[in-house]
Coordinates of C-alpha atoms in Angstrom, one line a residue:
X863 CA 8.1 0.8 5.1
X864 CA 6.5 -2.5 5.7
X865 CA 3.2 -3.3 7.1
X866 CA 4.8 -6.6 8.3
X867 CA 8.6 -6.7 8.4
X868 CA 10.3 -10.0 9.4
X869 CA 13.8 -10.5 10.6
X870 CA 15.8 -13.7 10.1
X871 CA 17.0 -15.6 13.2
X872 CA 19.5 -18.3 13.7
X873 CA 17.8 -21.7 13.4
X874 CA 19.5 -25.0 14.1
X875 CA 17.8 -28.1 12.6
X876 CA 18.4 -31.5 14.1
X877 CA 16.1 -33.9 12.4
X878 CA 12.3 -33.6 12.7
X879 CA 11.5 -31.8 15.9
X880 CA 7.8 -31.3 16.9
X881 CA 7.2 -28.8 19.7
X882 CA 4.3 -29.0 22.1
X883 CA 1.8 -26.2 21.7
X884 CA 2.0 -23.3 24.2
X885 CA 0.4 -23.9 27.5
X886 CA -1.2 -21.4 29.9
X887 CA 0.7 -20.3 32.9
X888 CA -0.9 -22.7 35.4
X889 CA -0.1 -25.6 33.1
X890 CA 3.4 -24.5 32.1
X891 CA 4.6 -22.9 35.3
X892 CA 5.5 -19.7 33.5
X893 CA 4.4 -16.2 34.5
X894 CA 3.3 -13.6 32.0
X895 CA 3.6 -9.9 32.7
X896 CA 2.8 -6.6 31.2
X897 CA 5.6 -4.1 31.6
X898 CA 5.0 -0.5 30.6
X899 CA 7.5 2.3 30.1
X900 CA 7.0 5.7 28.5
X901 CA 7.0 4.5 24.9
X902 CA 6.6 0.7 25.1
X903 CA 4.1 -1.9 26.4
X904 CA 5.9 -5.2 26.8
X905 CA 4.0 -8.5 27.2
X906 CA 6.3 -11.4 28.0
X907 CA 7.1 -14.5 29.9
X908 CA 10.8 -13.5 30.2
X909 CA 12.2 -13.4 33.6
X910 CA 12.4 -10.0 35.2
X911 CA 16.1 -9.3 34.3
X912 CA 15.6 -10.2 30.6
X913 CA 12.4 -8.2 30.4
X914 CA 14.1 -5.2 31.9
X915 CA 16.8 -5.6 29.2
X916 CA 14.1 -5.4 26.5
X917 CA 12.6 -2.2 27.9
X918 CA 15.9 -0.6 28.5
X919 CA 17.3 -1.4 25.0
X920 CA 14.2 -0.2 23.2
X921 CA 13.9 3.0 25.3
X922 CA 17.5 3.8 24.5
X923 CA 16.8 3.3 20.8
X924 CA 13.8 5.6 21.1
X925 CA 15.9 8.2 22.9
X926 CA 18.7 8.1 20.4
X927 CA 16.3 8.7 17.5
X928 CA 14.6 11.6 19.4
X929 CA 18.0 13.2 20.0
X930 CA 19.3 12.7 16.5
X931 CA 16.1 13.8 14.7
X932 CA 14.8 16.5 17.0
X933 CA 18.1 18.0 18.2
X934 CA 17.2 18.0 21.9
X935 CA 13.7 19.4 21.4
X936 CA 10.8 17.4 22.7
X937 CA 10.4 14.3 20.6
X938 CA 7.0 12.9 19.8
X939 CA 5.6 10.2 22.1
X940 CA 4.3 7.0 20.5
X941 CA 3.5 3.7 22.1
X942 CA 4.7 0.5 20.5
X943 CA 3.8 -2.9 21.7
X944 CA 6.3 -5.6 22.2
X945 CA 5.4 -9.3 22.5
X946 CA 8.6 -11.1 23.7
X947 CA 8.5 -14.9 24.1
X948 CA 10.9 -16.6 26.4
X949 CA 12.1 -19.1 23.7
X950 CA 12.3 -19.4 20.0
X951 CA 10.1 -22.5 20.2
X952 CA 7.3 -20.4 21.7
X953 CA 7.7 -17.7 19.0
X954 CA 7.7 -20.3 16.2
X955 CA 4.2 -21.4 17.1
X956 CA 3.1 -18.1 15.5
X957 CA 6.0 -17.0 13.4
X958 CA 7.6 -20.0 11.7
X959 CA 11.4 -20.6 11.2
X960 CA 13.7 -19.1 10.0
X961 CA 12.2 -15.9 11.2
X962 CA 13.5 -14.7 14.6
X963 CA 11.1 -11.7 15.0
X964 CA 9.0 -9.2 13.2
X965 CA 7.3 -5.8 13.2
X966 CA 3.6 -5.7 12.5
X967 CA 1.6 -2.5 12.0
X968 CA -1.4 -4.6 13.2
X969 CA -1.8 -8.0 14.7
X970 CA -3.8 -10.4 12.5
X971 CA -7.2 -10.3 14.3
X972 CA -7.1 -6.7 15.3
X973 CA -9.4 -4.0 13.9
X974 CA -7.2 -1.1 14.9
X975 CA -3.5 -0.7 14.0
X976 CA -1.2 -0.9 16.9
X977 CA 2.5 -1.2 15.9
X978 CA 3.9 -4.4 17.5
X979 CA 7.3 -6.0 17.6
X980 CA 7.2 -9.8 18.0
X981 CA 10.4 -11.5 19.1
X982 CA 12.0 -14.2 21.3
X983 CA 14.4 -13.6 24.1
X984 CA 16.5 -10.5 24.6
X985 CA 16.8 -8.0 21.7
X986 CA 19.2 -9.1 19.0
X987 CA 21.1 -6.5 16.8
X988 CA 18.7 -7.3 14.0
X989 CA 15.6 -6.7 16.2
X990 CA 17.0 -3.4 17.5
X991 CA 17.8 -2.2 14.0
X992 CA 14.3 -3.3 12.8
X993 CA 12.7 -1.2 15.6
X994 CA 14.9 1.8 14.8
X995 CA 14.0 1.6 11.1
X996 CA 10.3 1.6 11.8
X997 CA 10.4 4.3 14.5
X998 CA 12.4 6.5 12.1
X999 CA 9.5 6.4 9.6
X1000 CA 7.1 7.5 12.4
X1001 CA 9.5 10.3 13.5
X1002 CA 10.0 11.4 9.9
X1003 CA 6.3 12.0 9.5
X1004 CA 6.3 14.3 12.5
X1005 CA 9.6 16.1 11.6
X1006 CA 8.9 16.6 7.9
X1007 CA 5.7 17.6 6.3
X1008 CA 6.7 15.8 3.1
X1009 CA 9.6 13.9 1.7
X1010 CA 10.2 11.6 -1.4
X1011 CA 9.8 7.9 -0.9
X1012 CA 13.5 7.1 -1.5
X1013 CA 14.6 9.5 1.2
X1014 CA 12.0 8.2 3.7
X1015 CA 13.4 4.7 3.3
X1016 CA 17.0 5.9 3.0
X1017 CA 16.8 7.8 6.3
X1018 CA 15.1 4.9 8.0
X1019 CA 18.0 2.7 7.0
X1020 CA 20.6 5.4 7.9
X1021 CA 19.2 6.1 11.3
X1022 CA 18.8 2.4 12.1
X1023 CA 22.6 2.5 12.7
X1024 CA 22.2 4.7 15.7
X1025 CA 24.3 3.7 18.8
X1026 CA 26.0 5.3 21.7
X1027 CA 24.6 7.3 24.6
X1028 CA 21.6 9.7 24.5
X1029 CA 23.8 12.8 24.7
X1030 CA 26.2 11.7 22.0
X1031 CA 24.4 9.6 19.4
X1032 CA 26.5 8.1 16.6
X1033 CA 24.9 7.5 13.2
X1034 CA 26.0 6.3 9.8
X1035 CA 28.7 3.8 10.7
X1036 CA 28.4 0.7 8.5
X1037 CA 28.0 -2.9 9.4
X1038 CA 27.7 -5.3 6.3
X1039 CA 25.7 -7.8 8.3
X1040 CA 23.0 -5.4 9.3
X1041 CA 22.8 -2.7 6.5
X1042 CA 24.8 -1.4 3.6
X1043 CA 28.6 -1.5 3.0
X1044 CA 31.0 -1.4 0.1
X1045 CA 31.6 -4.7 -1.6
X1046 CA 35.3 -4.0 -1.1
X1047 CA 35.0 -5.3 2.4
X1048 CA 34.9 -8.7 0.7
X1049 CA 37.5 -7.8 -1.8
X1050 CA 34.9 -7.4 -4.5
X1051 CA 34.6 -3.8 -5.7
X1052 CA 32.0 -4.7 -8.3
X1053 CA 29.4 -5.5 -5.6
X1054 CA 27.9 -3.8 -2.5
X1055 CA 26.6 -5.6 0.5
X1056 CA 23.1 -5.1 1.7
X1057 CA 21.8 -7.0 4.7
X1058 CA 24.7 -9.5 4.4
X1059 CA 24.1 -10.2 0.7
X1060 CA 26.2 -9.2 -2.2
X1061 CA 24.5 -7.2 -4.9
X1062 CA 26.1 -6.4 -8.3
X1063 CA 26.8 -2.7 -8.5
X1064 CA 25.3 -2.7 -12.1
X1065 CA 21.9 -3.8 -10.6
X1066 CA 21.8 -0.9 -8.1
X1067 CA 19.5 1.8 -9.5
X1068 CA 21.3 5.1 -10.1
X1069 CA 20.0 8.2 -8.3
X1070 CA 18.4 9.6 -11.5
X1071 CA 16.2 6.4 -11.6
X1072 CA 15.8 6.1 -7.8
X1073 CA 14.5 9.6 -7.4
X1074 CA 11.7 9.1 -10.0
X1075 CA 10.4 5.8 -8.5
X1076 CA 6.8 6.0 -7.2
X1077 CA 5.2 3.7 -4.7
X1078 CA 4.7 0.9 -7.1
X1079 CA 8.1 1.2 -8.7
X1080 CA 10.0 1.2 -5.5
X1081 CA 8.1 -1.6 -3.7
X1082 CA 7.4 -3.7 -6.9
X1083 CA 3.7 -3.5 -6.8
X1084 CA 1.7 -4.1 -10.1
X1085 CA -1.9 -3.2 -10.8
X1086 CA -2.9 -6.9 -11.2
X1087 CA -0.7 -8.2 -8.4
X1088 CA -2.7 -10.3 -5.9
X1089 CA -0.2 -12.9 -4.8
X1090 CA 3.1 -12.7 -2.9
X1091 CA 6.1 -11.1 -4.6
X1092 CA 8.1 -13.4 -6.9
X1093 CA 11.8 -14.1 -6.1
X1094 CA 12.8 -11.8 -8.9
X1095 CA 10.7 -8.9 -7.7
X1096 CA 12.0 -9.5 -4.1
X1097 CA 15.5 -9.1 -5.5
X1098 CA 14.5 -5.9 -7.3
X1099 CA 13.0 -4.5 -4.1
X1100 CA 16.2 -5.3 -2.2
X1101 CA 18.2 -3.4 -4.9
X1102 CA 15.9 -0.4 -4.5
X1103 CA 16.4 -0.4 -0.7
X1104 CA 20.2 -0.8 -1.2
X1105 CA 20.2 2.2 -3.5
X1106 CA 18.2 4.3 -1.1
X1107 CA 20.5 3.3 1.7
X1108 CA 23.7 4.0 -0.2
X1109 CA 22.5 7.2 -1.8
X1110 CA 21.3 8.6 1.5
X1111 CA 24.6 7.6 3.2
X1112 CA 26.6 9.3 0.5
X1113 CA 24.6 12.5 0.8
X1114 CA 24.6 12.5 4.6
X1115 CA 28.3 11.5 5.1
X1116 CA 30.5 12.5 2.2
X1117 CA 29.0 14.3 -0.8
X1118 CA 29.4 18.1 -1.2
X1119 CA 26.1 18.0 -3.0
X1120 CA 24.4 16.7 0.2
X1121 CA 25.0 19.9 2.2
X1122 CA 21.6 21.4 1.9
X1123 CA 19.9 18.0 2.6
X1124 CA 22.1 17.5 5.7
X1125 CA 21.1 20.9 7.1
X1126 CA 17.4 20.3 6.4
X1127 CA 17.5 16.9 8.1
X1128 CA 19.7 17.6 11.0
X1129 CA 18.6 21.1 11.9
X1130 CA 14.9 21.4 12.8
X1131 CA 15.0 25.2 11.9
X1132 CA 15.9 24.4 8.3
X1133 CA 13.3 21.6 7.6
X1134 CA 11.2 23.9 5.5
X1135 CA 14.1 23.8 3.0
X1136 CA 14.0 20.0 2.5
X1137 CA 11.8 20.2 -0.6
X1138 CA 14.2 22.7 -2.2
X1139 CA 17.2 20.6 -1.3
X1140 CA 15.6 17.6 -3.0
X1141 CA 14.8 19.6 -6.2
X1142 CA 18.5 20.6 -6.4
X1143 CA 19.5 17.0 -6.3
X1144 CA 16.9 16.1 -9.0
X1145 CA 18.2 18.9 -11.3
X1146 CA 21.8 17.7 -10.9
X1147 CA 21.1 14.0 -11.4
X1148 CA 23.6 13.3 -14.1
X1149 CA 26.5 14.5 -12.1
X1150 CA 25.2 12.7 -9.0
X1151 CA 24.9 9.5 -11.0
X1152 CA 28.6 9.6 -11.8
X1153 CA 29.5 10.4 -8.1
X1154 CA 27.3 7.6 -6.9
X1155 CA 28.9 5.0 -9.2
X1156 CA 32.3 6.0 -7.9
X1157 CA 31.0 5.9 -4.3
X1158 CA 29.7 2.3 -4.6
X1159 CA 33.1 1.1 -5.6
X1160 CA 35.0 3.1 -3.0
X1161 CA 36.3 1.2 0.1
X1162 CA 34.4 2.5 3.2
X1163 CA 35.5 1.8 6.7
X1164 CA 33.1 -0.4 8.7
X1165 CA 33.0 -2.2 12.0
X1166 CA 30.7 -4.4 13.9
X1167 CA 29.4 -2.7 17.1
X1168 CA 28.7 -4.4 20.4
X1169 CA 26.7 -2.1 22.6
X1170 CA 27.2 -2.0 26.3
X1171 CA 24.2 -2.4 28.7
X1172 CA 21.6 0.2 28.2
X1173 CA 20.9 2.7 31.0
X1174 CA 18.1 2.1 33.5
X1175 CA 14.6 3.4 32.7
X1176 CA 12.5 5.4 35.2
X1177 CA 8.7 5.2 35.5
X1178 CA 8.4 1.5 34.6
X1179 CA 5.2 -0.3 35.8
X1180 CA 4.7 -4.0 35.9
X1181 CA 1.6 -6.2 36.5
X1182 CA 1.0 -9.9 36.2
X1183 CA -1.4 -11.0 33.5
X1184 CA -4.4 -13.3 34.1
X1185 CA -4.7 -16.4 32.1
X1186 CA -7.6 -15.0 29.9
X1187 CA -5.4 -12.0 29.2
X1188 CA -2.6 -14.2 28.0
X1189 CA -5.0 -16.2 26.0
X1190 CA -6.3 -13.1 24.4
X1191 CA -2.8 -12.1 23.2
X1192 CA -2.2 -15.5 21.7
X1193 CA -5.6 -15.3 20.0
X1194 CA -4.8 -11.9 18.5
X1195 CA -1.6 -13.5 16.9
X1196 CA -3.3 -16.5 15.3
X1197 CA -5.5 -15.3 12.4
X1198 CA -9.2 -16.2 12.4
X1199 CA -8.9 -16.9 8.7
X1200 CA -6.4 -18.9 6.7
X1201 CA -4.1 -21.7 7.9
X1202 CA -4.3 -20.9 11.6
X1203 CA -8.1 -20.5 11.7
X1204 CA -8.8 -23.9 13.3
X1205 CA -6.2 -23.5 16.0
X1206 CA -7.3 -20.0 16.9
X1207 CA -10.9 -21.1 17.2
X1208 CA -10.0 -24.1 19.4
X1209 CA -7.9 -21.9 21.7
X1210 CA -10.6 -19.2 21.9
X1211 CA -13.5 -21.7 22.5
X1212 CA -11.5 -23.4 25.2
X1213 CA -10.9 -20.0 26.9
X1214 CA -14.6 -19.1 26.7
X1215 CA -15.6 -22.5 28.2
X1216 CA -13.4 -21.7 31.2
X1217 CA -14.0 -17.9 31.4
X1218 CA -17.4 -17.2 29.8
X1219 CA -17.6 -13.8 31.4
X1220 CA -14.2 -12.4 30.3
X1221 CA -14.8 -9.2 28.2
X1222 CA -11.7 -9.6 26.0
X1223 CA -12.5 -13.2 25.0
X1224 CA -16.1 -12.2 24.4
X1225 CA -14.9 -9.3 22.2
X1226 CA -12.6 -11.7 20.2
X1227 CA -15.5 -14.1 19.8
X1228 CA -17.5 -11.2 18.3
X1229 CA -14.6 -10.3 16.1
X1230 CA -14.5 -13.8 14.8
X1231 CA -18.2 -13.8 14.1
X1232 CA -17.9 -10.5 12.3
X1233 CA -15.2 -11.9 10.0
X1234 CA -17.3 -15.0 9.4
X1235 CA -20.2 -12.8 8.4
X1236 CA -22.5 -13.9 11.3
X1237 CA -23.5 -10.3 12.3
X1238 CA -26.3 -11.1 14.9
X1239 CA -23.9 -13.3 16.9
X1240 CA -21.2 -10.7 16.6
X1241 CA -23.6 -8.0 17.9
X1242 CA -24.5 -10.2 20.8
X1243 CA -20.9 -10.9 21.8
X1244 CA -19.8 -7.2 21.4
X1245 CA -22.7 -6.1 23.6
X1246 CA -21.8 -8.7 26.2
X1247 CA -18.3 -7.4 26.2
X1248 CA -19.5 -3.8 26.5
X1249 CA -21.8 -4.8 29.4
X1250 CA -18.8 -6.0 31.3
X1251 CA -16.5 -3.2 30.3
X1252 CA -18.9 -0.2 29.6
X1253 CA -17.6 2.6 27.4
X1254 CA -14.6 0.6 26.0
X1255 CA -13.8 2.5 22.8
X1256 CA -12.4 -0.5 21.0
X1257 CA -15.5 -2.5 21.6
X1258 CA -17.7 0.4 20.7
X1259 CA -15.8 0.8 17.4
X1260 CA -16.3 -2.8 16.5
X1261 CA -20.1 -2.5 17.1
X1262 CA -20.3 0.6 15.0
X1263 CA -18.4 -0.9 12.1
X1264 CA -20.6 -4.0 12.3
X1265 CA -23.7 -1.9 11.6
X1266 CA -21.8 0.2 9.0
X1267 CA -20.2 -2.4 6.7
X1268 CA -22.4 -3.3 3.8
X1269 CA -22.1 -7.1 4.2
X1270 CA -22.9 -7.2 7.9
X1271 CA -25.0 -4.1 8.2
X1272 CA -27.6 -5.3 5.7
X1273 CA -28.8 -7.8 8.3
X1274 CA -30.9 -5.1 9.9
X1275 CA -33.8 -3.3 8.2
X1276 CA -32.8 0.1 6.8
X1277 CA -34.6 2.3 9.2
X1278 CA -33.4 0.2 12.2
X1279 CA -29.9 0.2 10.9
X1280 CA -29.9 4.0 10.6
X1281 CA -30.9 4.3 14.3
X1282 CA -28.3 1.7 15.4
X1283 CA -25.6 3.5 13.4
X1284 CA -26.5 6.9 14.9
X1285 CA -26.5 5.6 18.4
X1286 CA -23.3 3.6 18.0
X1287 CA -21.3 6.5 16.4
X1288 CA -22.6 9.0 18.9
X1289 CA -21.3 6.8 21.7
X1290 CA -18.1 6.2 19.9
X1291 CA -17.6 9.9 19.4
X1292 CA -17.8 10.5 23.1
X1293 CA -15.0 8.0 24.0
X1294 CA -12.8 7.8 20.8
X1295 CA -9.1 8.4 21.4
X1296 CA -7.1 6.2 19.0
X1297 CA -6.5 7.2 15.3
X1298 CA -8.8 4.4 14.1
X1299 CA -11.6 5.4 16.4
X1300 CA -11.4 9.1 15.7
X1301 CA -11.0 8.5 11.9
X1302 CA -14.1 6.3 11.9
X1303 CA -16.2 9.0 13.5
X1304 CA -14.9 11.5 11.0
X1305 CA -15.8 9.2 8.1
X1306 CA -19.3 8.7 9.5
X1307 CA -19.9 12.4 9.7
X1308 CA -18.6 12.8 6.1
X1309 CA -21.0 10.2 4.9
X1310 CA -23.8 12.3 6.4
X1311 CA -22.3 15.3 4.5
X1312 CA -21.5 17.1 7.8
X1313 CA -17.9 18.1 7.0
X1314 CA -17.8 20.6 9.9
X1315 CA -18.4 17.8 12.3
X1316 CA -16.0 15.5 10.6
X1317 CA -13.0 17.9 10.5
X1318 CA -12.1 18.0 14.2
X1319 CA -12.2 14.2 14.5
X1320 CA -10.0 13.9 11.4
X1321 CA -7.6 16.4 12.7
X1322 CA -7.3 14.6 16.0
X1323 CA -6.8 11.3 14.2
X1324 CA -4.0 12.6 12.0
X1325 CA -2.2 14.2 15.0
X1326 CA -2.5 11.0 17.0
X1327 CA -0.6 9.0 14.5
X1328 CA 1.6 10.6 11.8
X1329 CA 1.7 7.2 9.9
X1330 CA -2.1 7.0 9.5
X1331 CA -2.5 7.5 5.8
X1332 CA -6.2 6.8 5.9
X1333 CA -6.6 9.6 8.6
X1334 CA -4.9 12.1 6.3
X1335 CA -7.0 10.9 3.4
X1336 CA -10.2 11.5 5.4
X1337 CA -8.8 14.9 6.6
X1338 CA -8.1 15.8 3.0
X1339 CA -11.7 15.0 2.0
X1340 CA -13.2 17.1 4.8
X1341 CA -10.8 19.9 4.1
X1342 CA -11.8 19.9 0.4
X1343 CA -15.5 19.9 1.2
X1344 CA -14.9 23.0 3.3
X1345 CA -13.5 24.8 0.2
X1346 CA -9.7 24.5 0.8
X1347 CA -8.6 22.5 -2.3
X1348 CA -4.9 23.5 -2.2
X1349 CA -4.6 22.3 1.5
X1350 CA -6.5 19.2 0.6
X1351 CA -4.0 18.4 -2.2
X1352 CA -1.1 18.7 0.3
X1353 CA -2.8 16.4 2.8
X1354 CA -3.5 13.8 0.0
X1355 CA 0.1 14.0 -1.0
X1356 CA 1.2 13.3 2.5
X1357 CA -1.3 10.3 2.7
X1358 CA 0.3 8.8 -0.5
X1359 CA 3.8 9.1 1.1
X1360 CA 2.6 7.1 4.1
X1361 CA 1.2 4.1 2.3
X1362 CA 2.8 0.9 3.4
X1363 CA 4.7 -1.2 0.9
X1364 CA 2.0 -3.8 0.6
X1365 CA -0.8 -1.3 -0.1
X1366 CA -3.1 -2.5 -2.8
X1367 CA -2.6 -0.8 -6.2
X1368 CA -6.3 0.2 -6.2
X1369 CA -5.7 2.2 -3.0
X1370 CA -2.7 3.9 -4.5
X1371 CA -4.7 4.8 -7.6
X1372 CA -7.6 6.2 -5.5
X1373 CA -5.3 8.5 -3.5
X1374 CA -3.5 9.7 -6.7
X1375 CA -6.9 10.4 -8.3
X1376 CA -8.0 12.5 -5.4
X1377 CA -4.8 14.4 -5.1
X1378 CA -5.0 15.3 -8.8
X1379 CA -8.7 16.2 -8.4
X1380 CA -7.8 18.6 -5.6
X1381 CA -5.0 20.1 -7.5
X1382 CA -7.3 20.8 -10.5
X1383 CA -9.8 22.4 -8.2
X1384 CA -7.2 24.5 -6.6
X1385 CA -5.9 25.8 -10.0
X1386 CA -9.4 26.5 -11.3
X1387 CA -11.0 27.9 -8.1
X1388 CA -13.8 25.4 -8.3
X1389 CA -14.8 22.8 -5.7
X1390 CA -16.6 20.2 -7.9
X1391 CA -17.1 17.2 -5.6
X1392 CA -19.4 15.3 -8.0
X1393 CA -16.9 12.4 -8.3
X1394 CA -17.0 11.8 -4.6
X1395 CA -14.3 10.4 -2.4
X1396 CA -13.8 6.7 -1.4
X1397 CA -13.0 6.6 2.3
X1398 CA -11.2 3.7 4.1
X1399 CA -12.6 2.2 7.3
X1400 CA -10.7 -0.2 9.6
X1401 CA -11.2 -3.8 8.5

């Protein structure tokens, strides 16, 4: 499960082409809109017909997943943002070729995590599959209290094949260009195909190895890894994904040994038996290895699917965006630090020169000041934004974190800082609604050693987003301090399973340490918290 997942697009090169930078609506003649459906917020300059196609396609994907994973019961409701540019040239100002789209757990300049799909034009098969994969992770964390990493990724790949109508979803049919297929489709039984690329069967991990991979082993992270993955490690990660895909497909579609797993996944009443089904597979790993090797070399029928138009969606609202609102979205996409820092600052400064009273632009100026470690300027801009939009929880969160973080908070004398913190978090607690806001209030109360006050905020945060590993980590700490070590260990285990694939090794080590500490306390009936817990604020 990636924090940022990119999809390749088709790019045609014709010499050296330099595109003009994006222009605001009054300069370009385009119109930007925000279109909201039950599960998506679409921001786009597409025309009405193409924008409607995006919403309809994504809502159908959401509905298919809900039907398949929840068997007609009420599926969870999550909002996902979609930023759809009219042309690839517009997209490539922020996401360079050859990428044709991406899924981001958080936009570069945001404090809070809001899953966002960035794309150009109408949805492509690759974009729809990417969305289905990521939504499956979020659904898995609601449907199943716990599952091993290989199965979480394998099911995300498996359910990304969903197609058909809501009442009769079809899942598991293979397409070698957008998933897994037997190498025999290219007359090469010694290879499988994953995402259109041949992989030697001998390099695909066997189930006995796959089922033992931890977070670092699956995603290729190392304790001293600070740079991007090397090509060899990228290849290894692709092999792990291909193994998870193929093994899950075998168990869900053809293997007699997969019966218990299929029942646990497909029937909500049997989901308590998932852990037992996985243990059976682990005990039978030698026989499963032999079956898997045969399966990889077996011809499997496949076809490329061409979906018809998705059904209409009810309850859709649409509003035109102002130029400052459009500019704010573009500023959120261009990071304030790194290679795009100069461009993002020029764009934001030009916007503030034209609209000095706009609260969103003022907030973004404060965010830039905060990242640049200019805390007094950040405070001034955050307060200006709050004065124009009183009670905005996102603005209030930023102000509270400004006082809290060691680097920026040290700008105020200790006694004044304590008062500022107390006031800021009291106001945040009254308006908090997102997982980051609620989790931050919970952490503040834990730091003040008031676990009873922290617990309800941590519980609300974890329920609001089943993917929020830091919320579960906070909830585990509060639960432990209230004397429930065994429950805290289960919560910490769930937090570990939700770590994104680019999580720092230090974070993984901290969560593992706390899980083991809670397990020791549960087995010895002691609640020794002298070691303390490291908690994770939004950036």
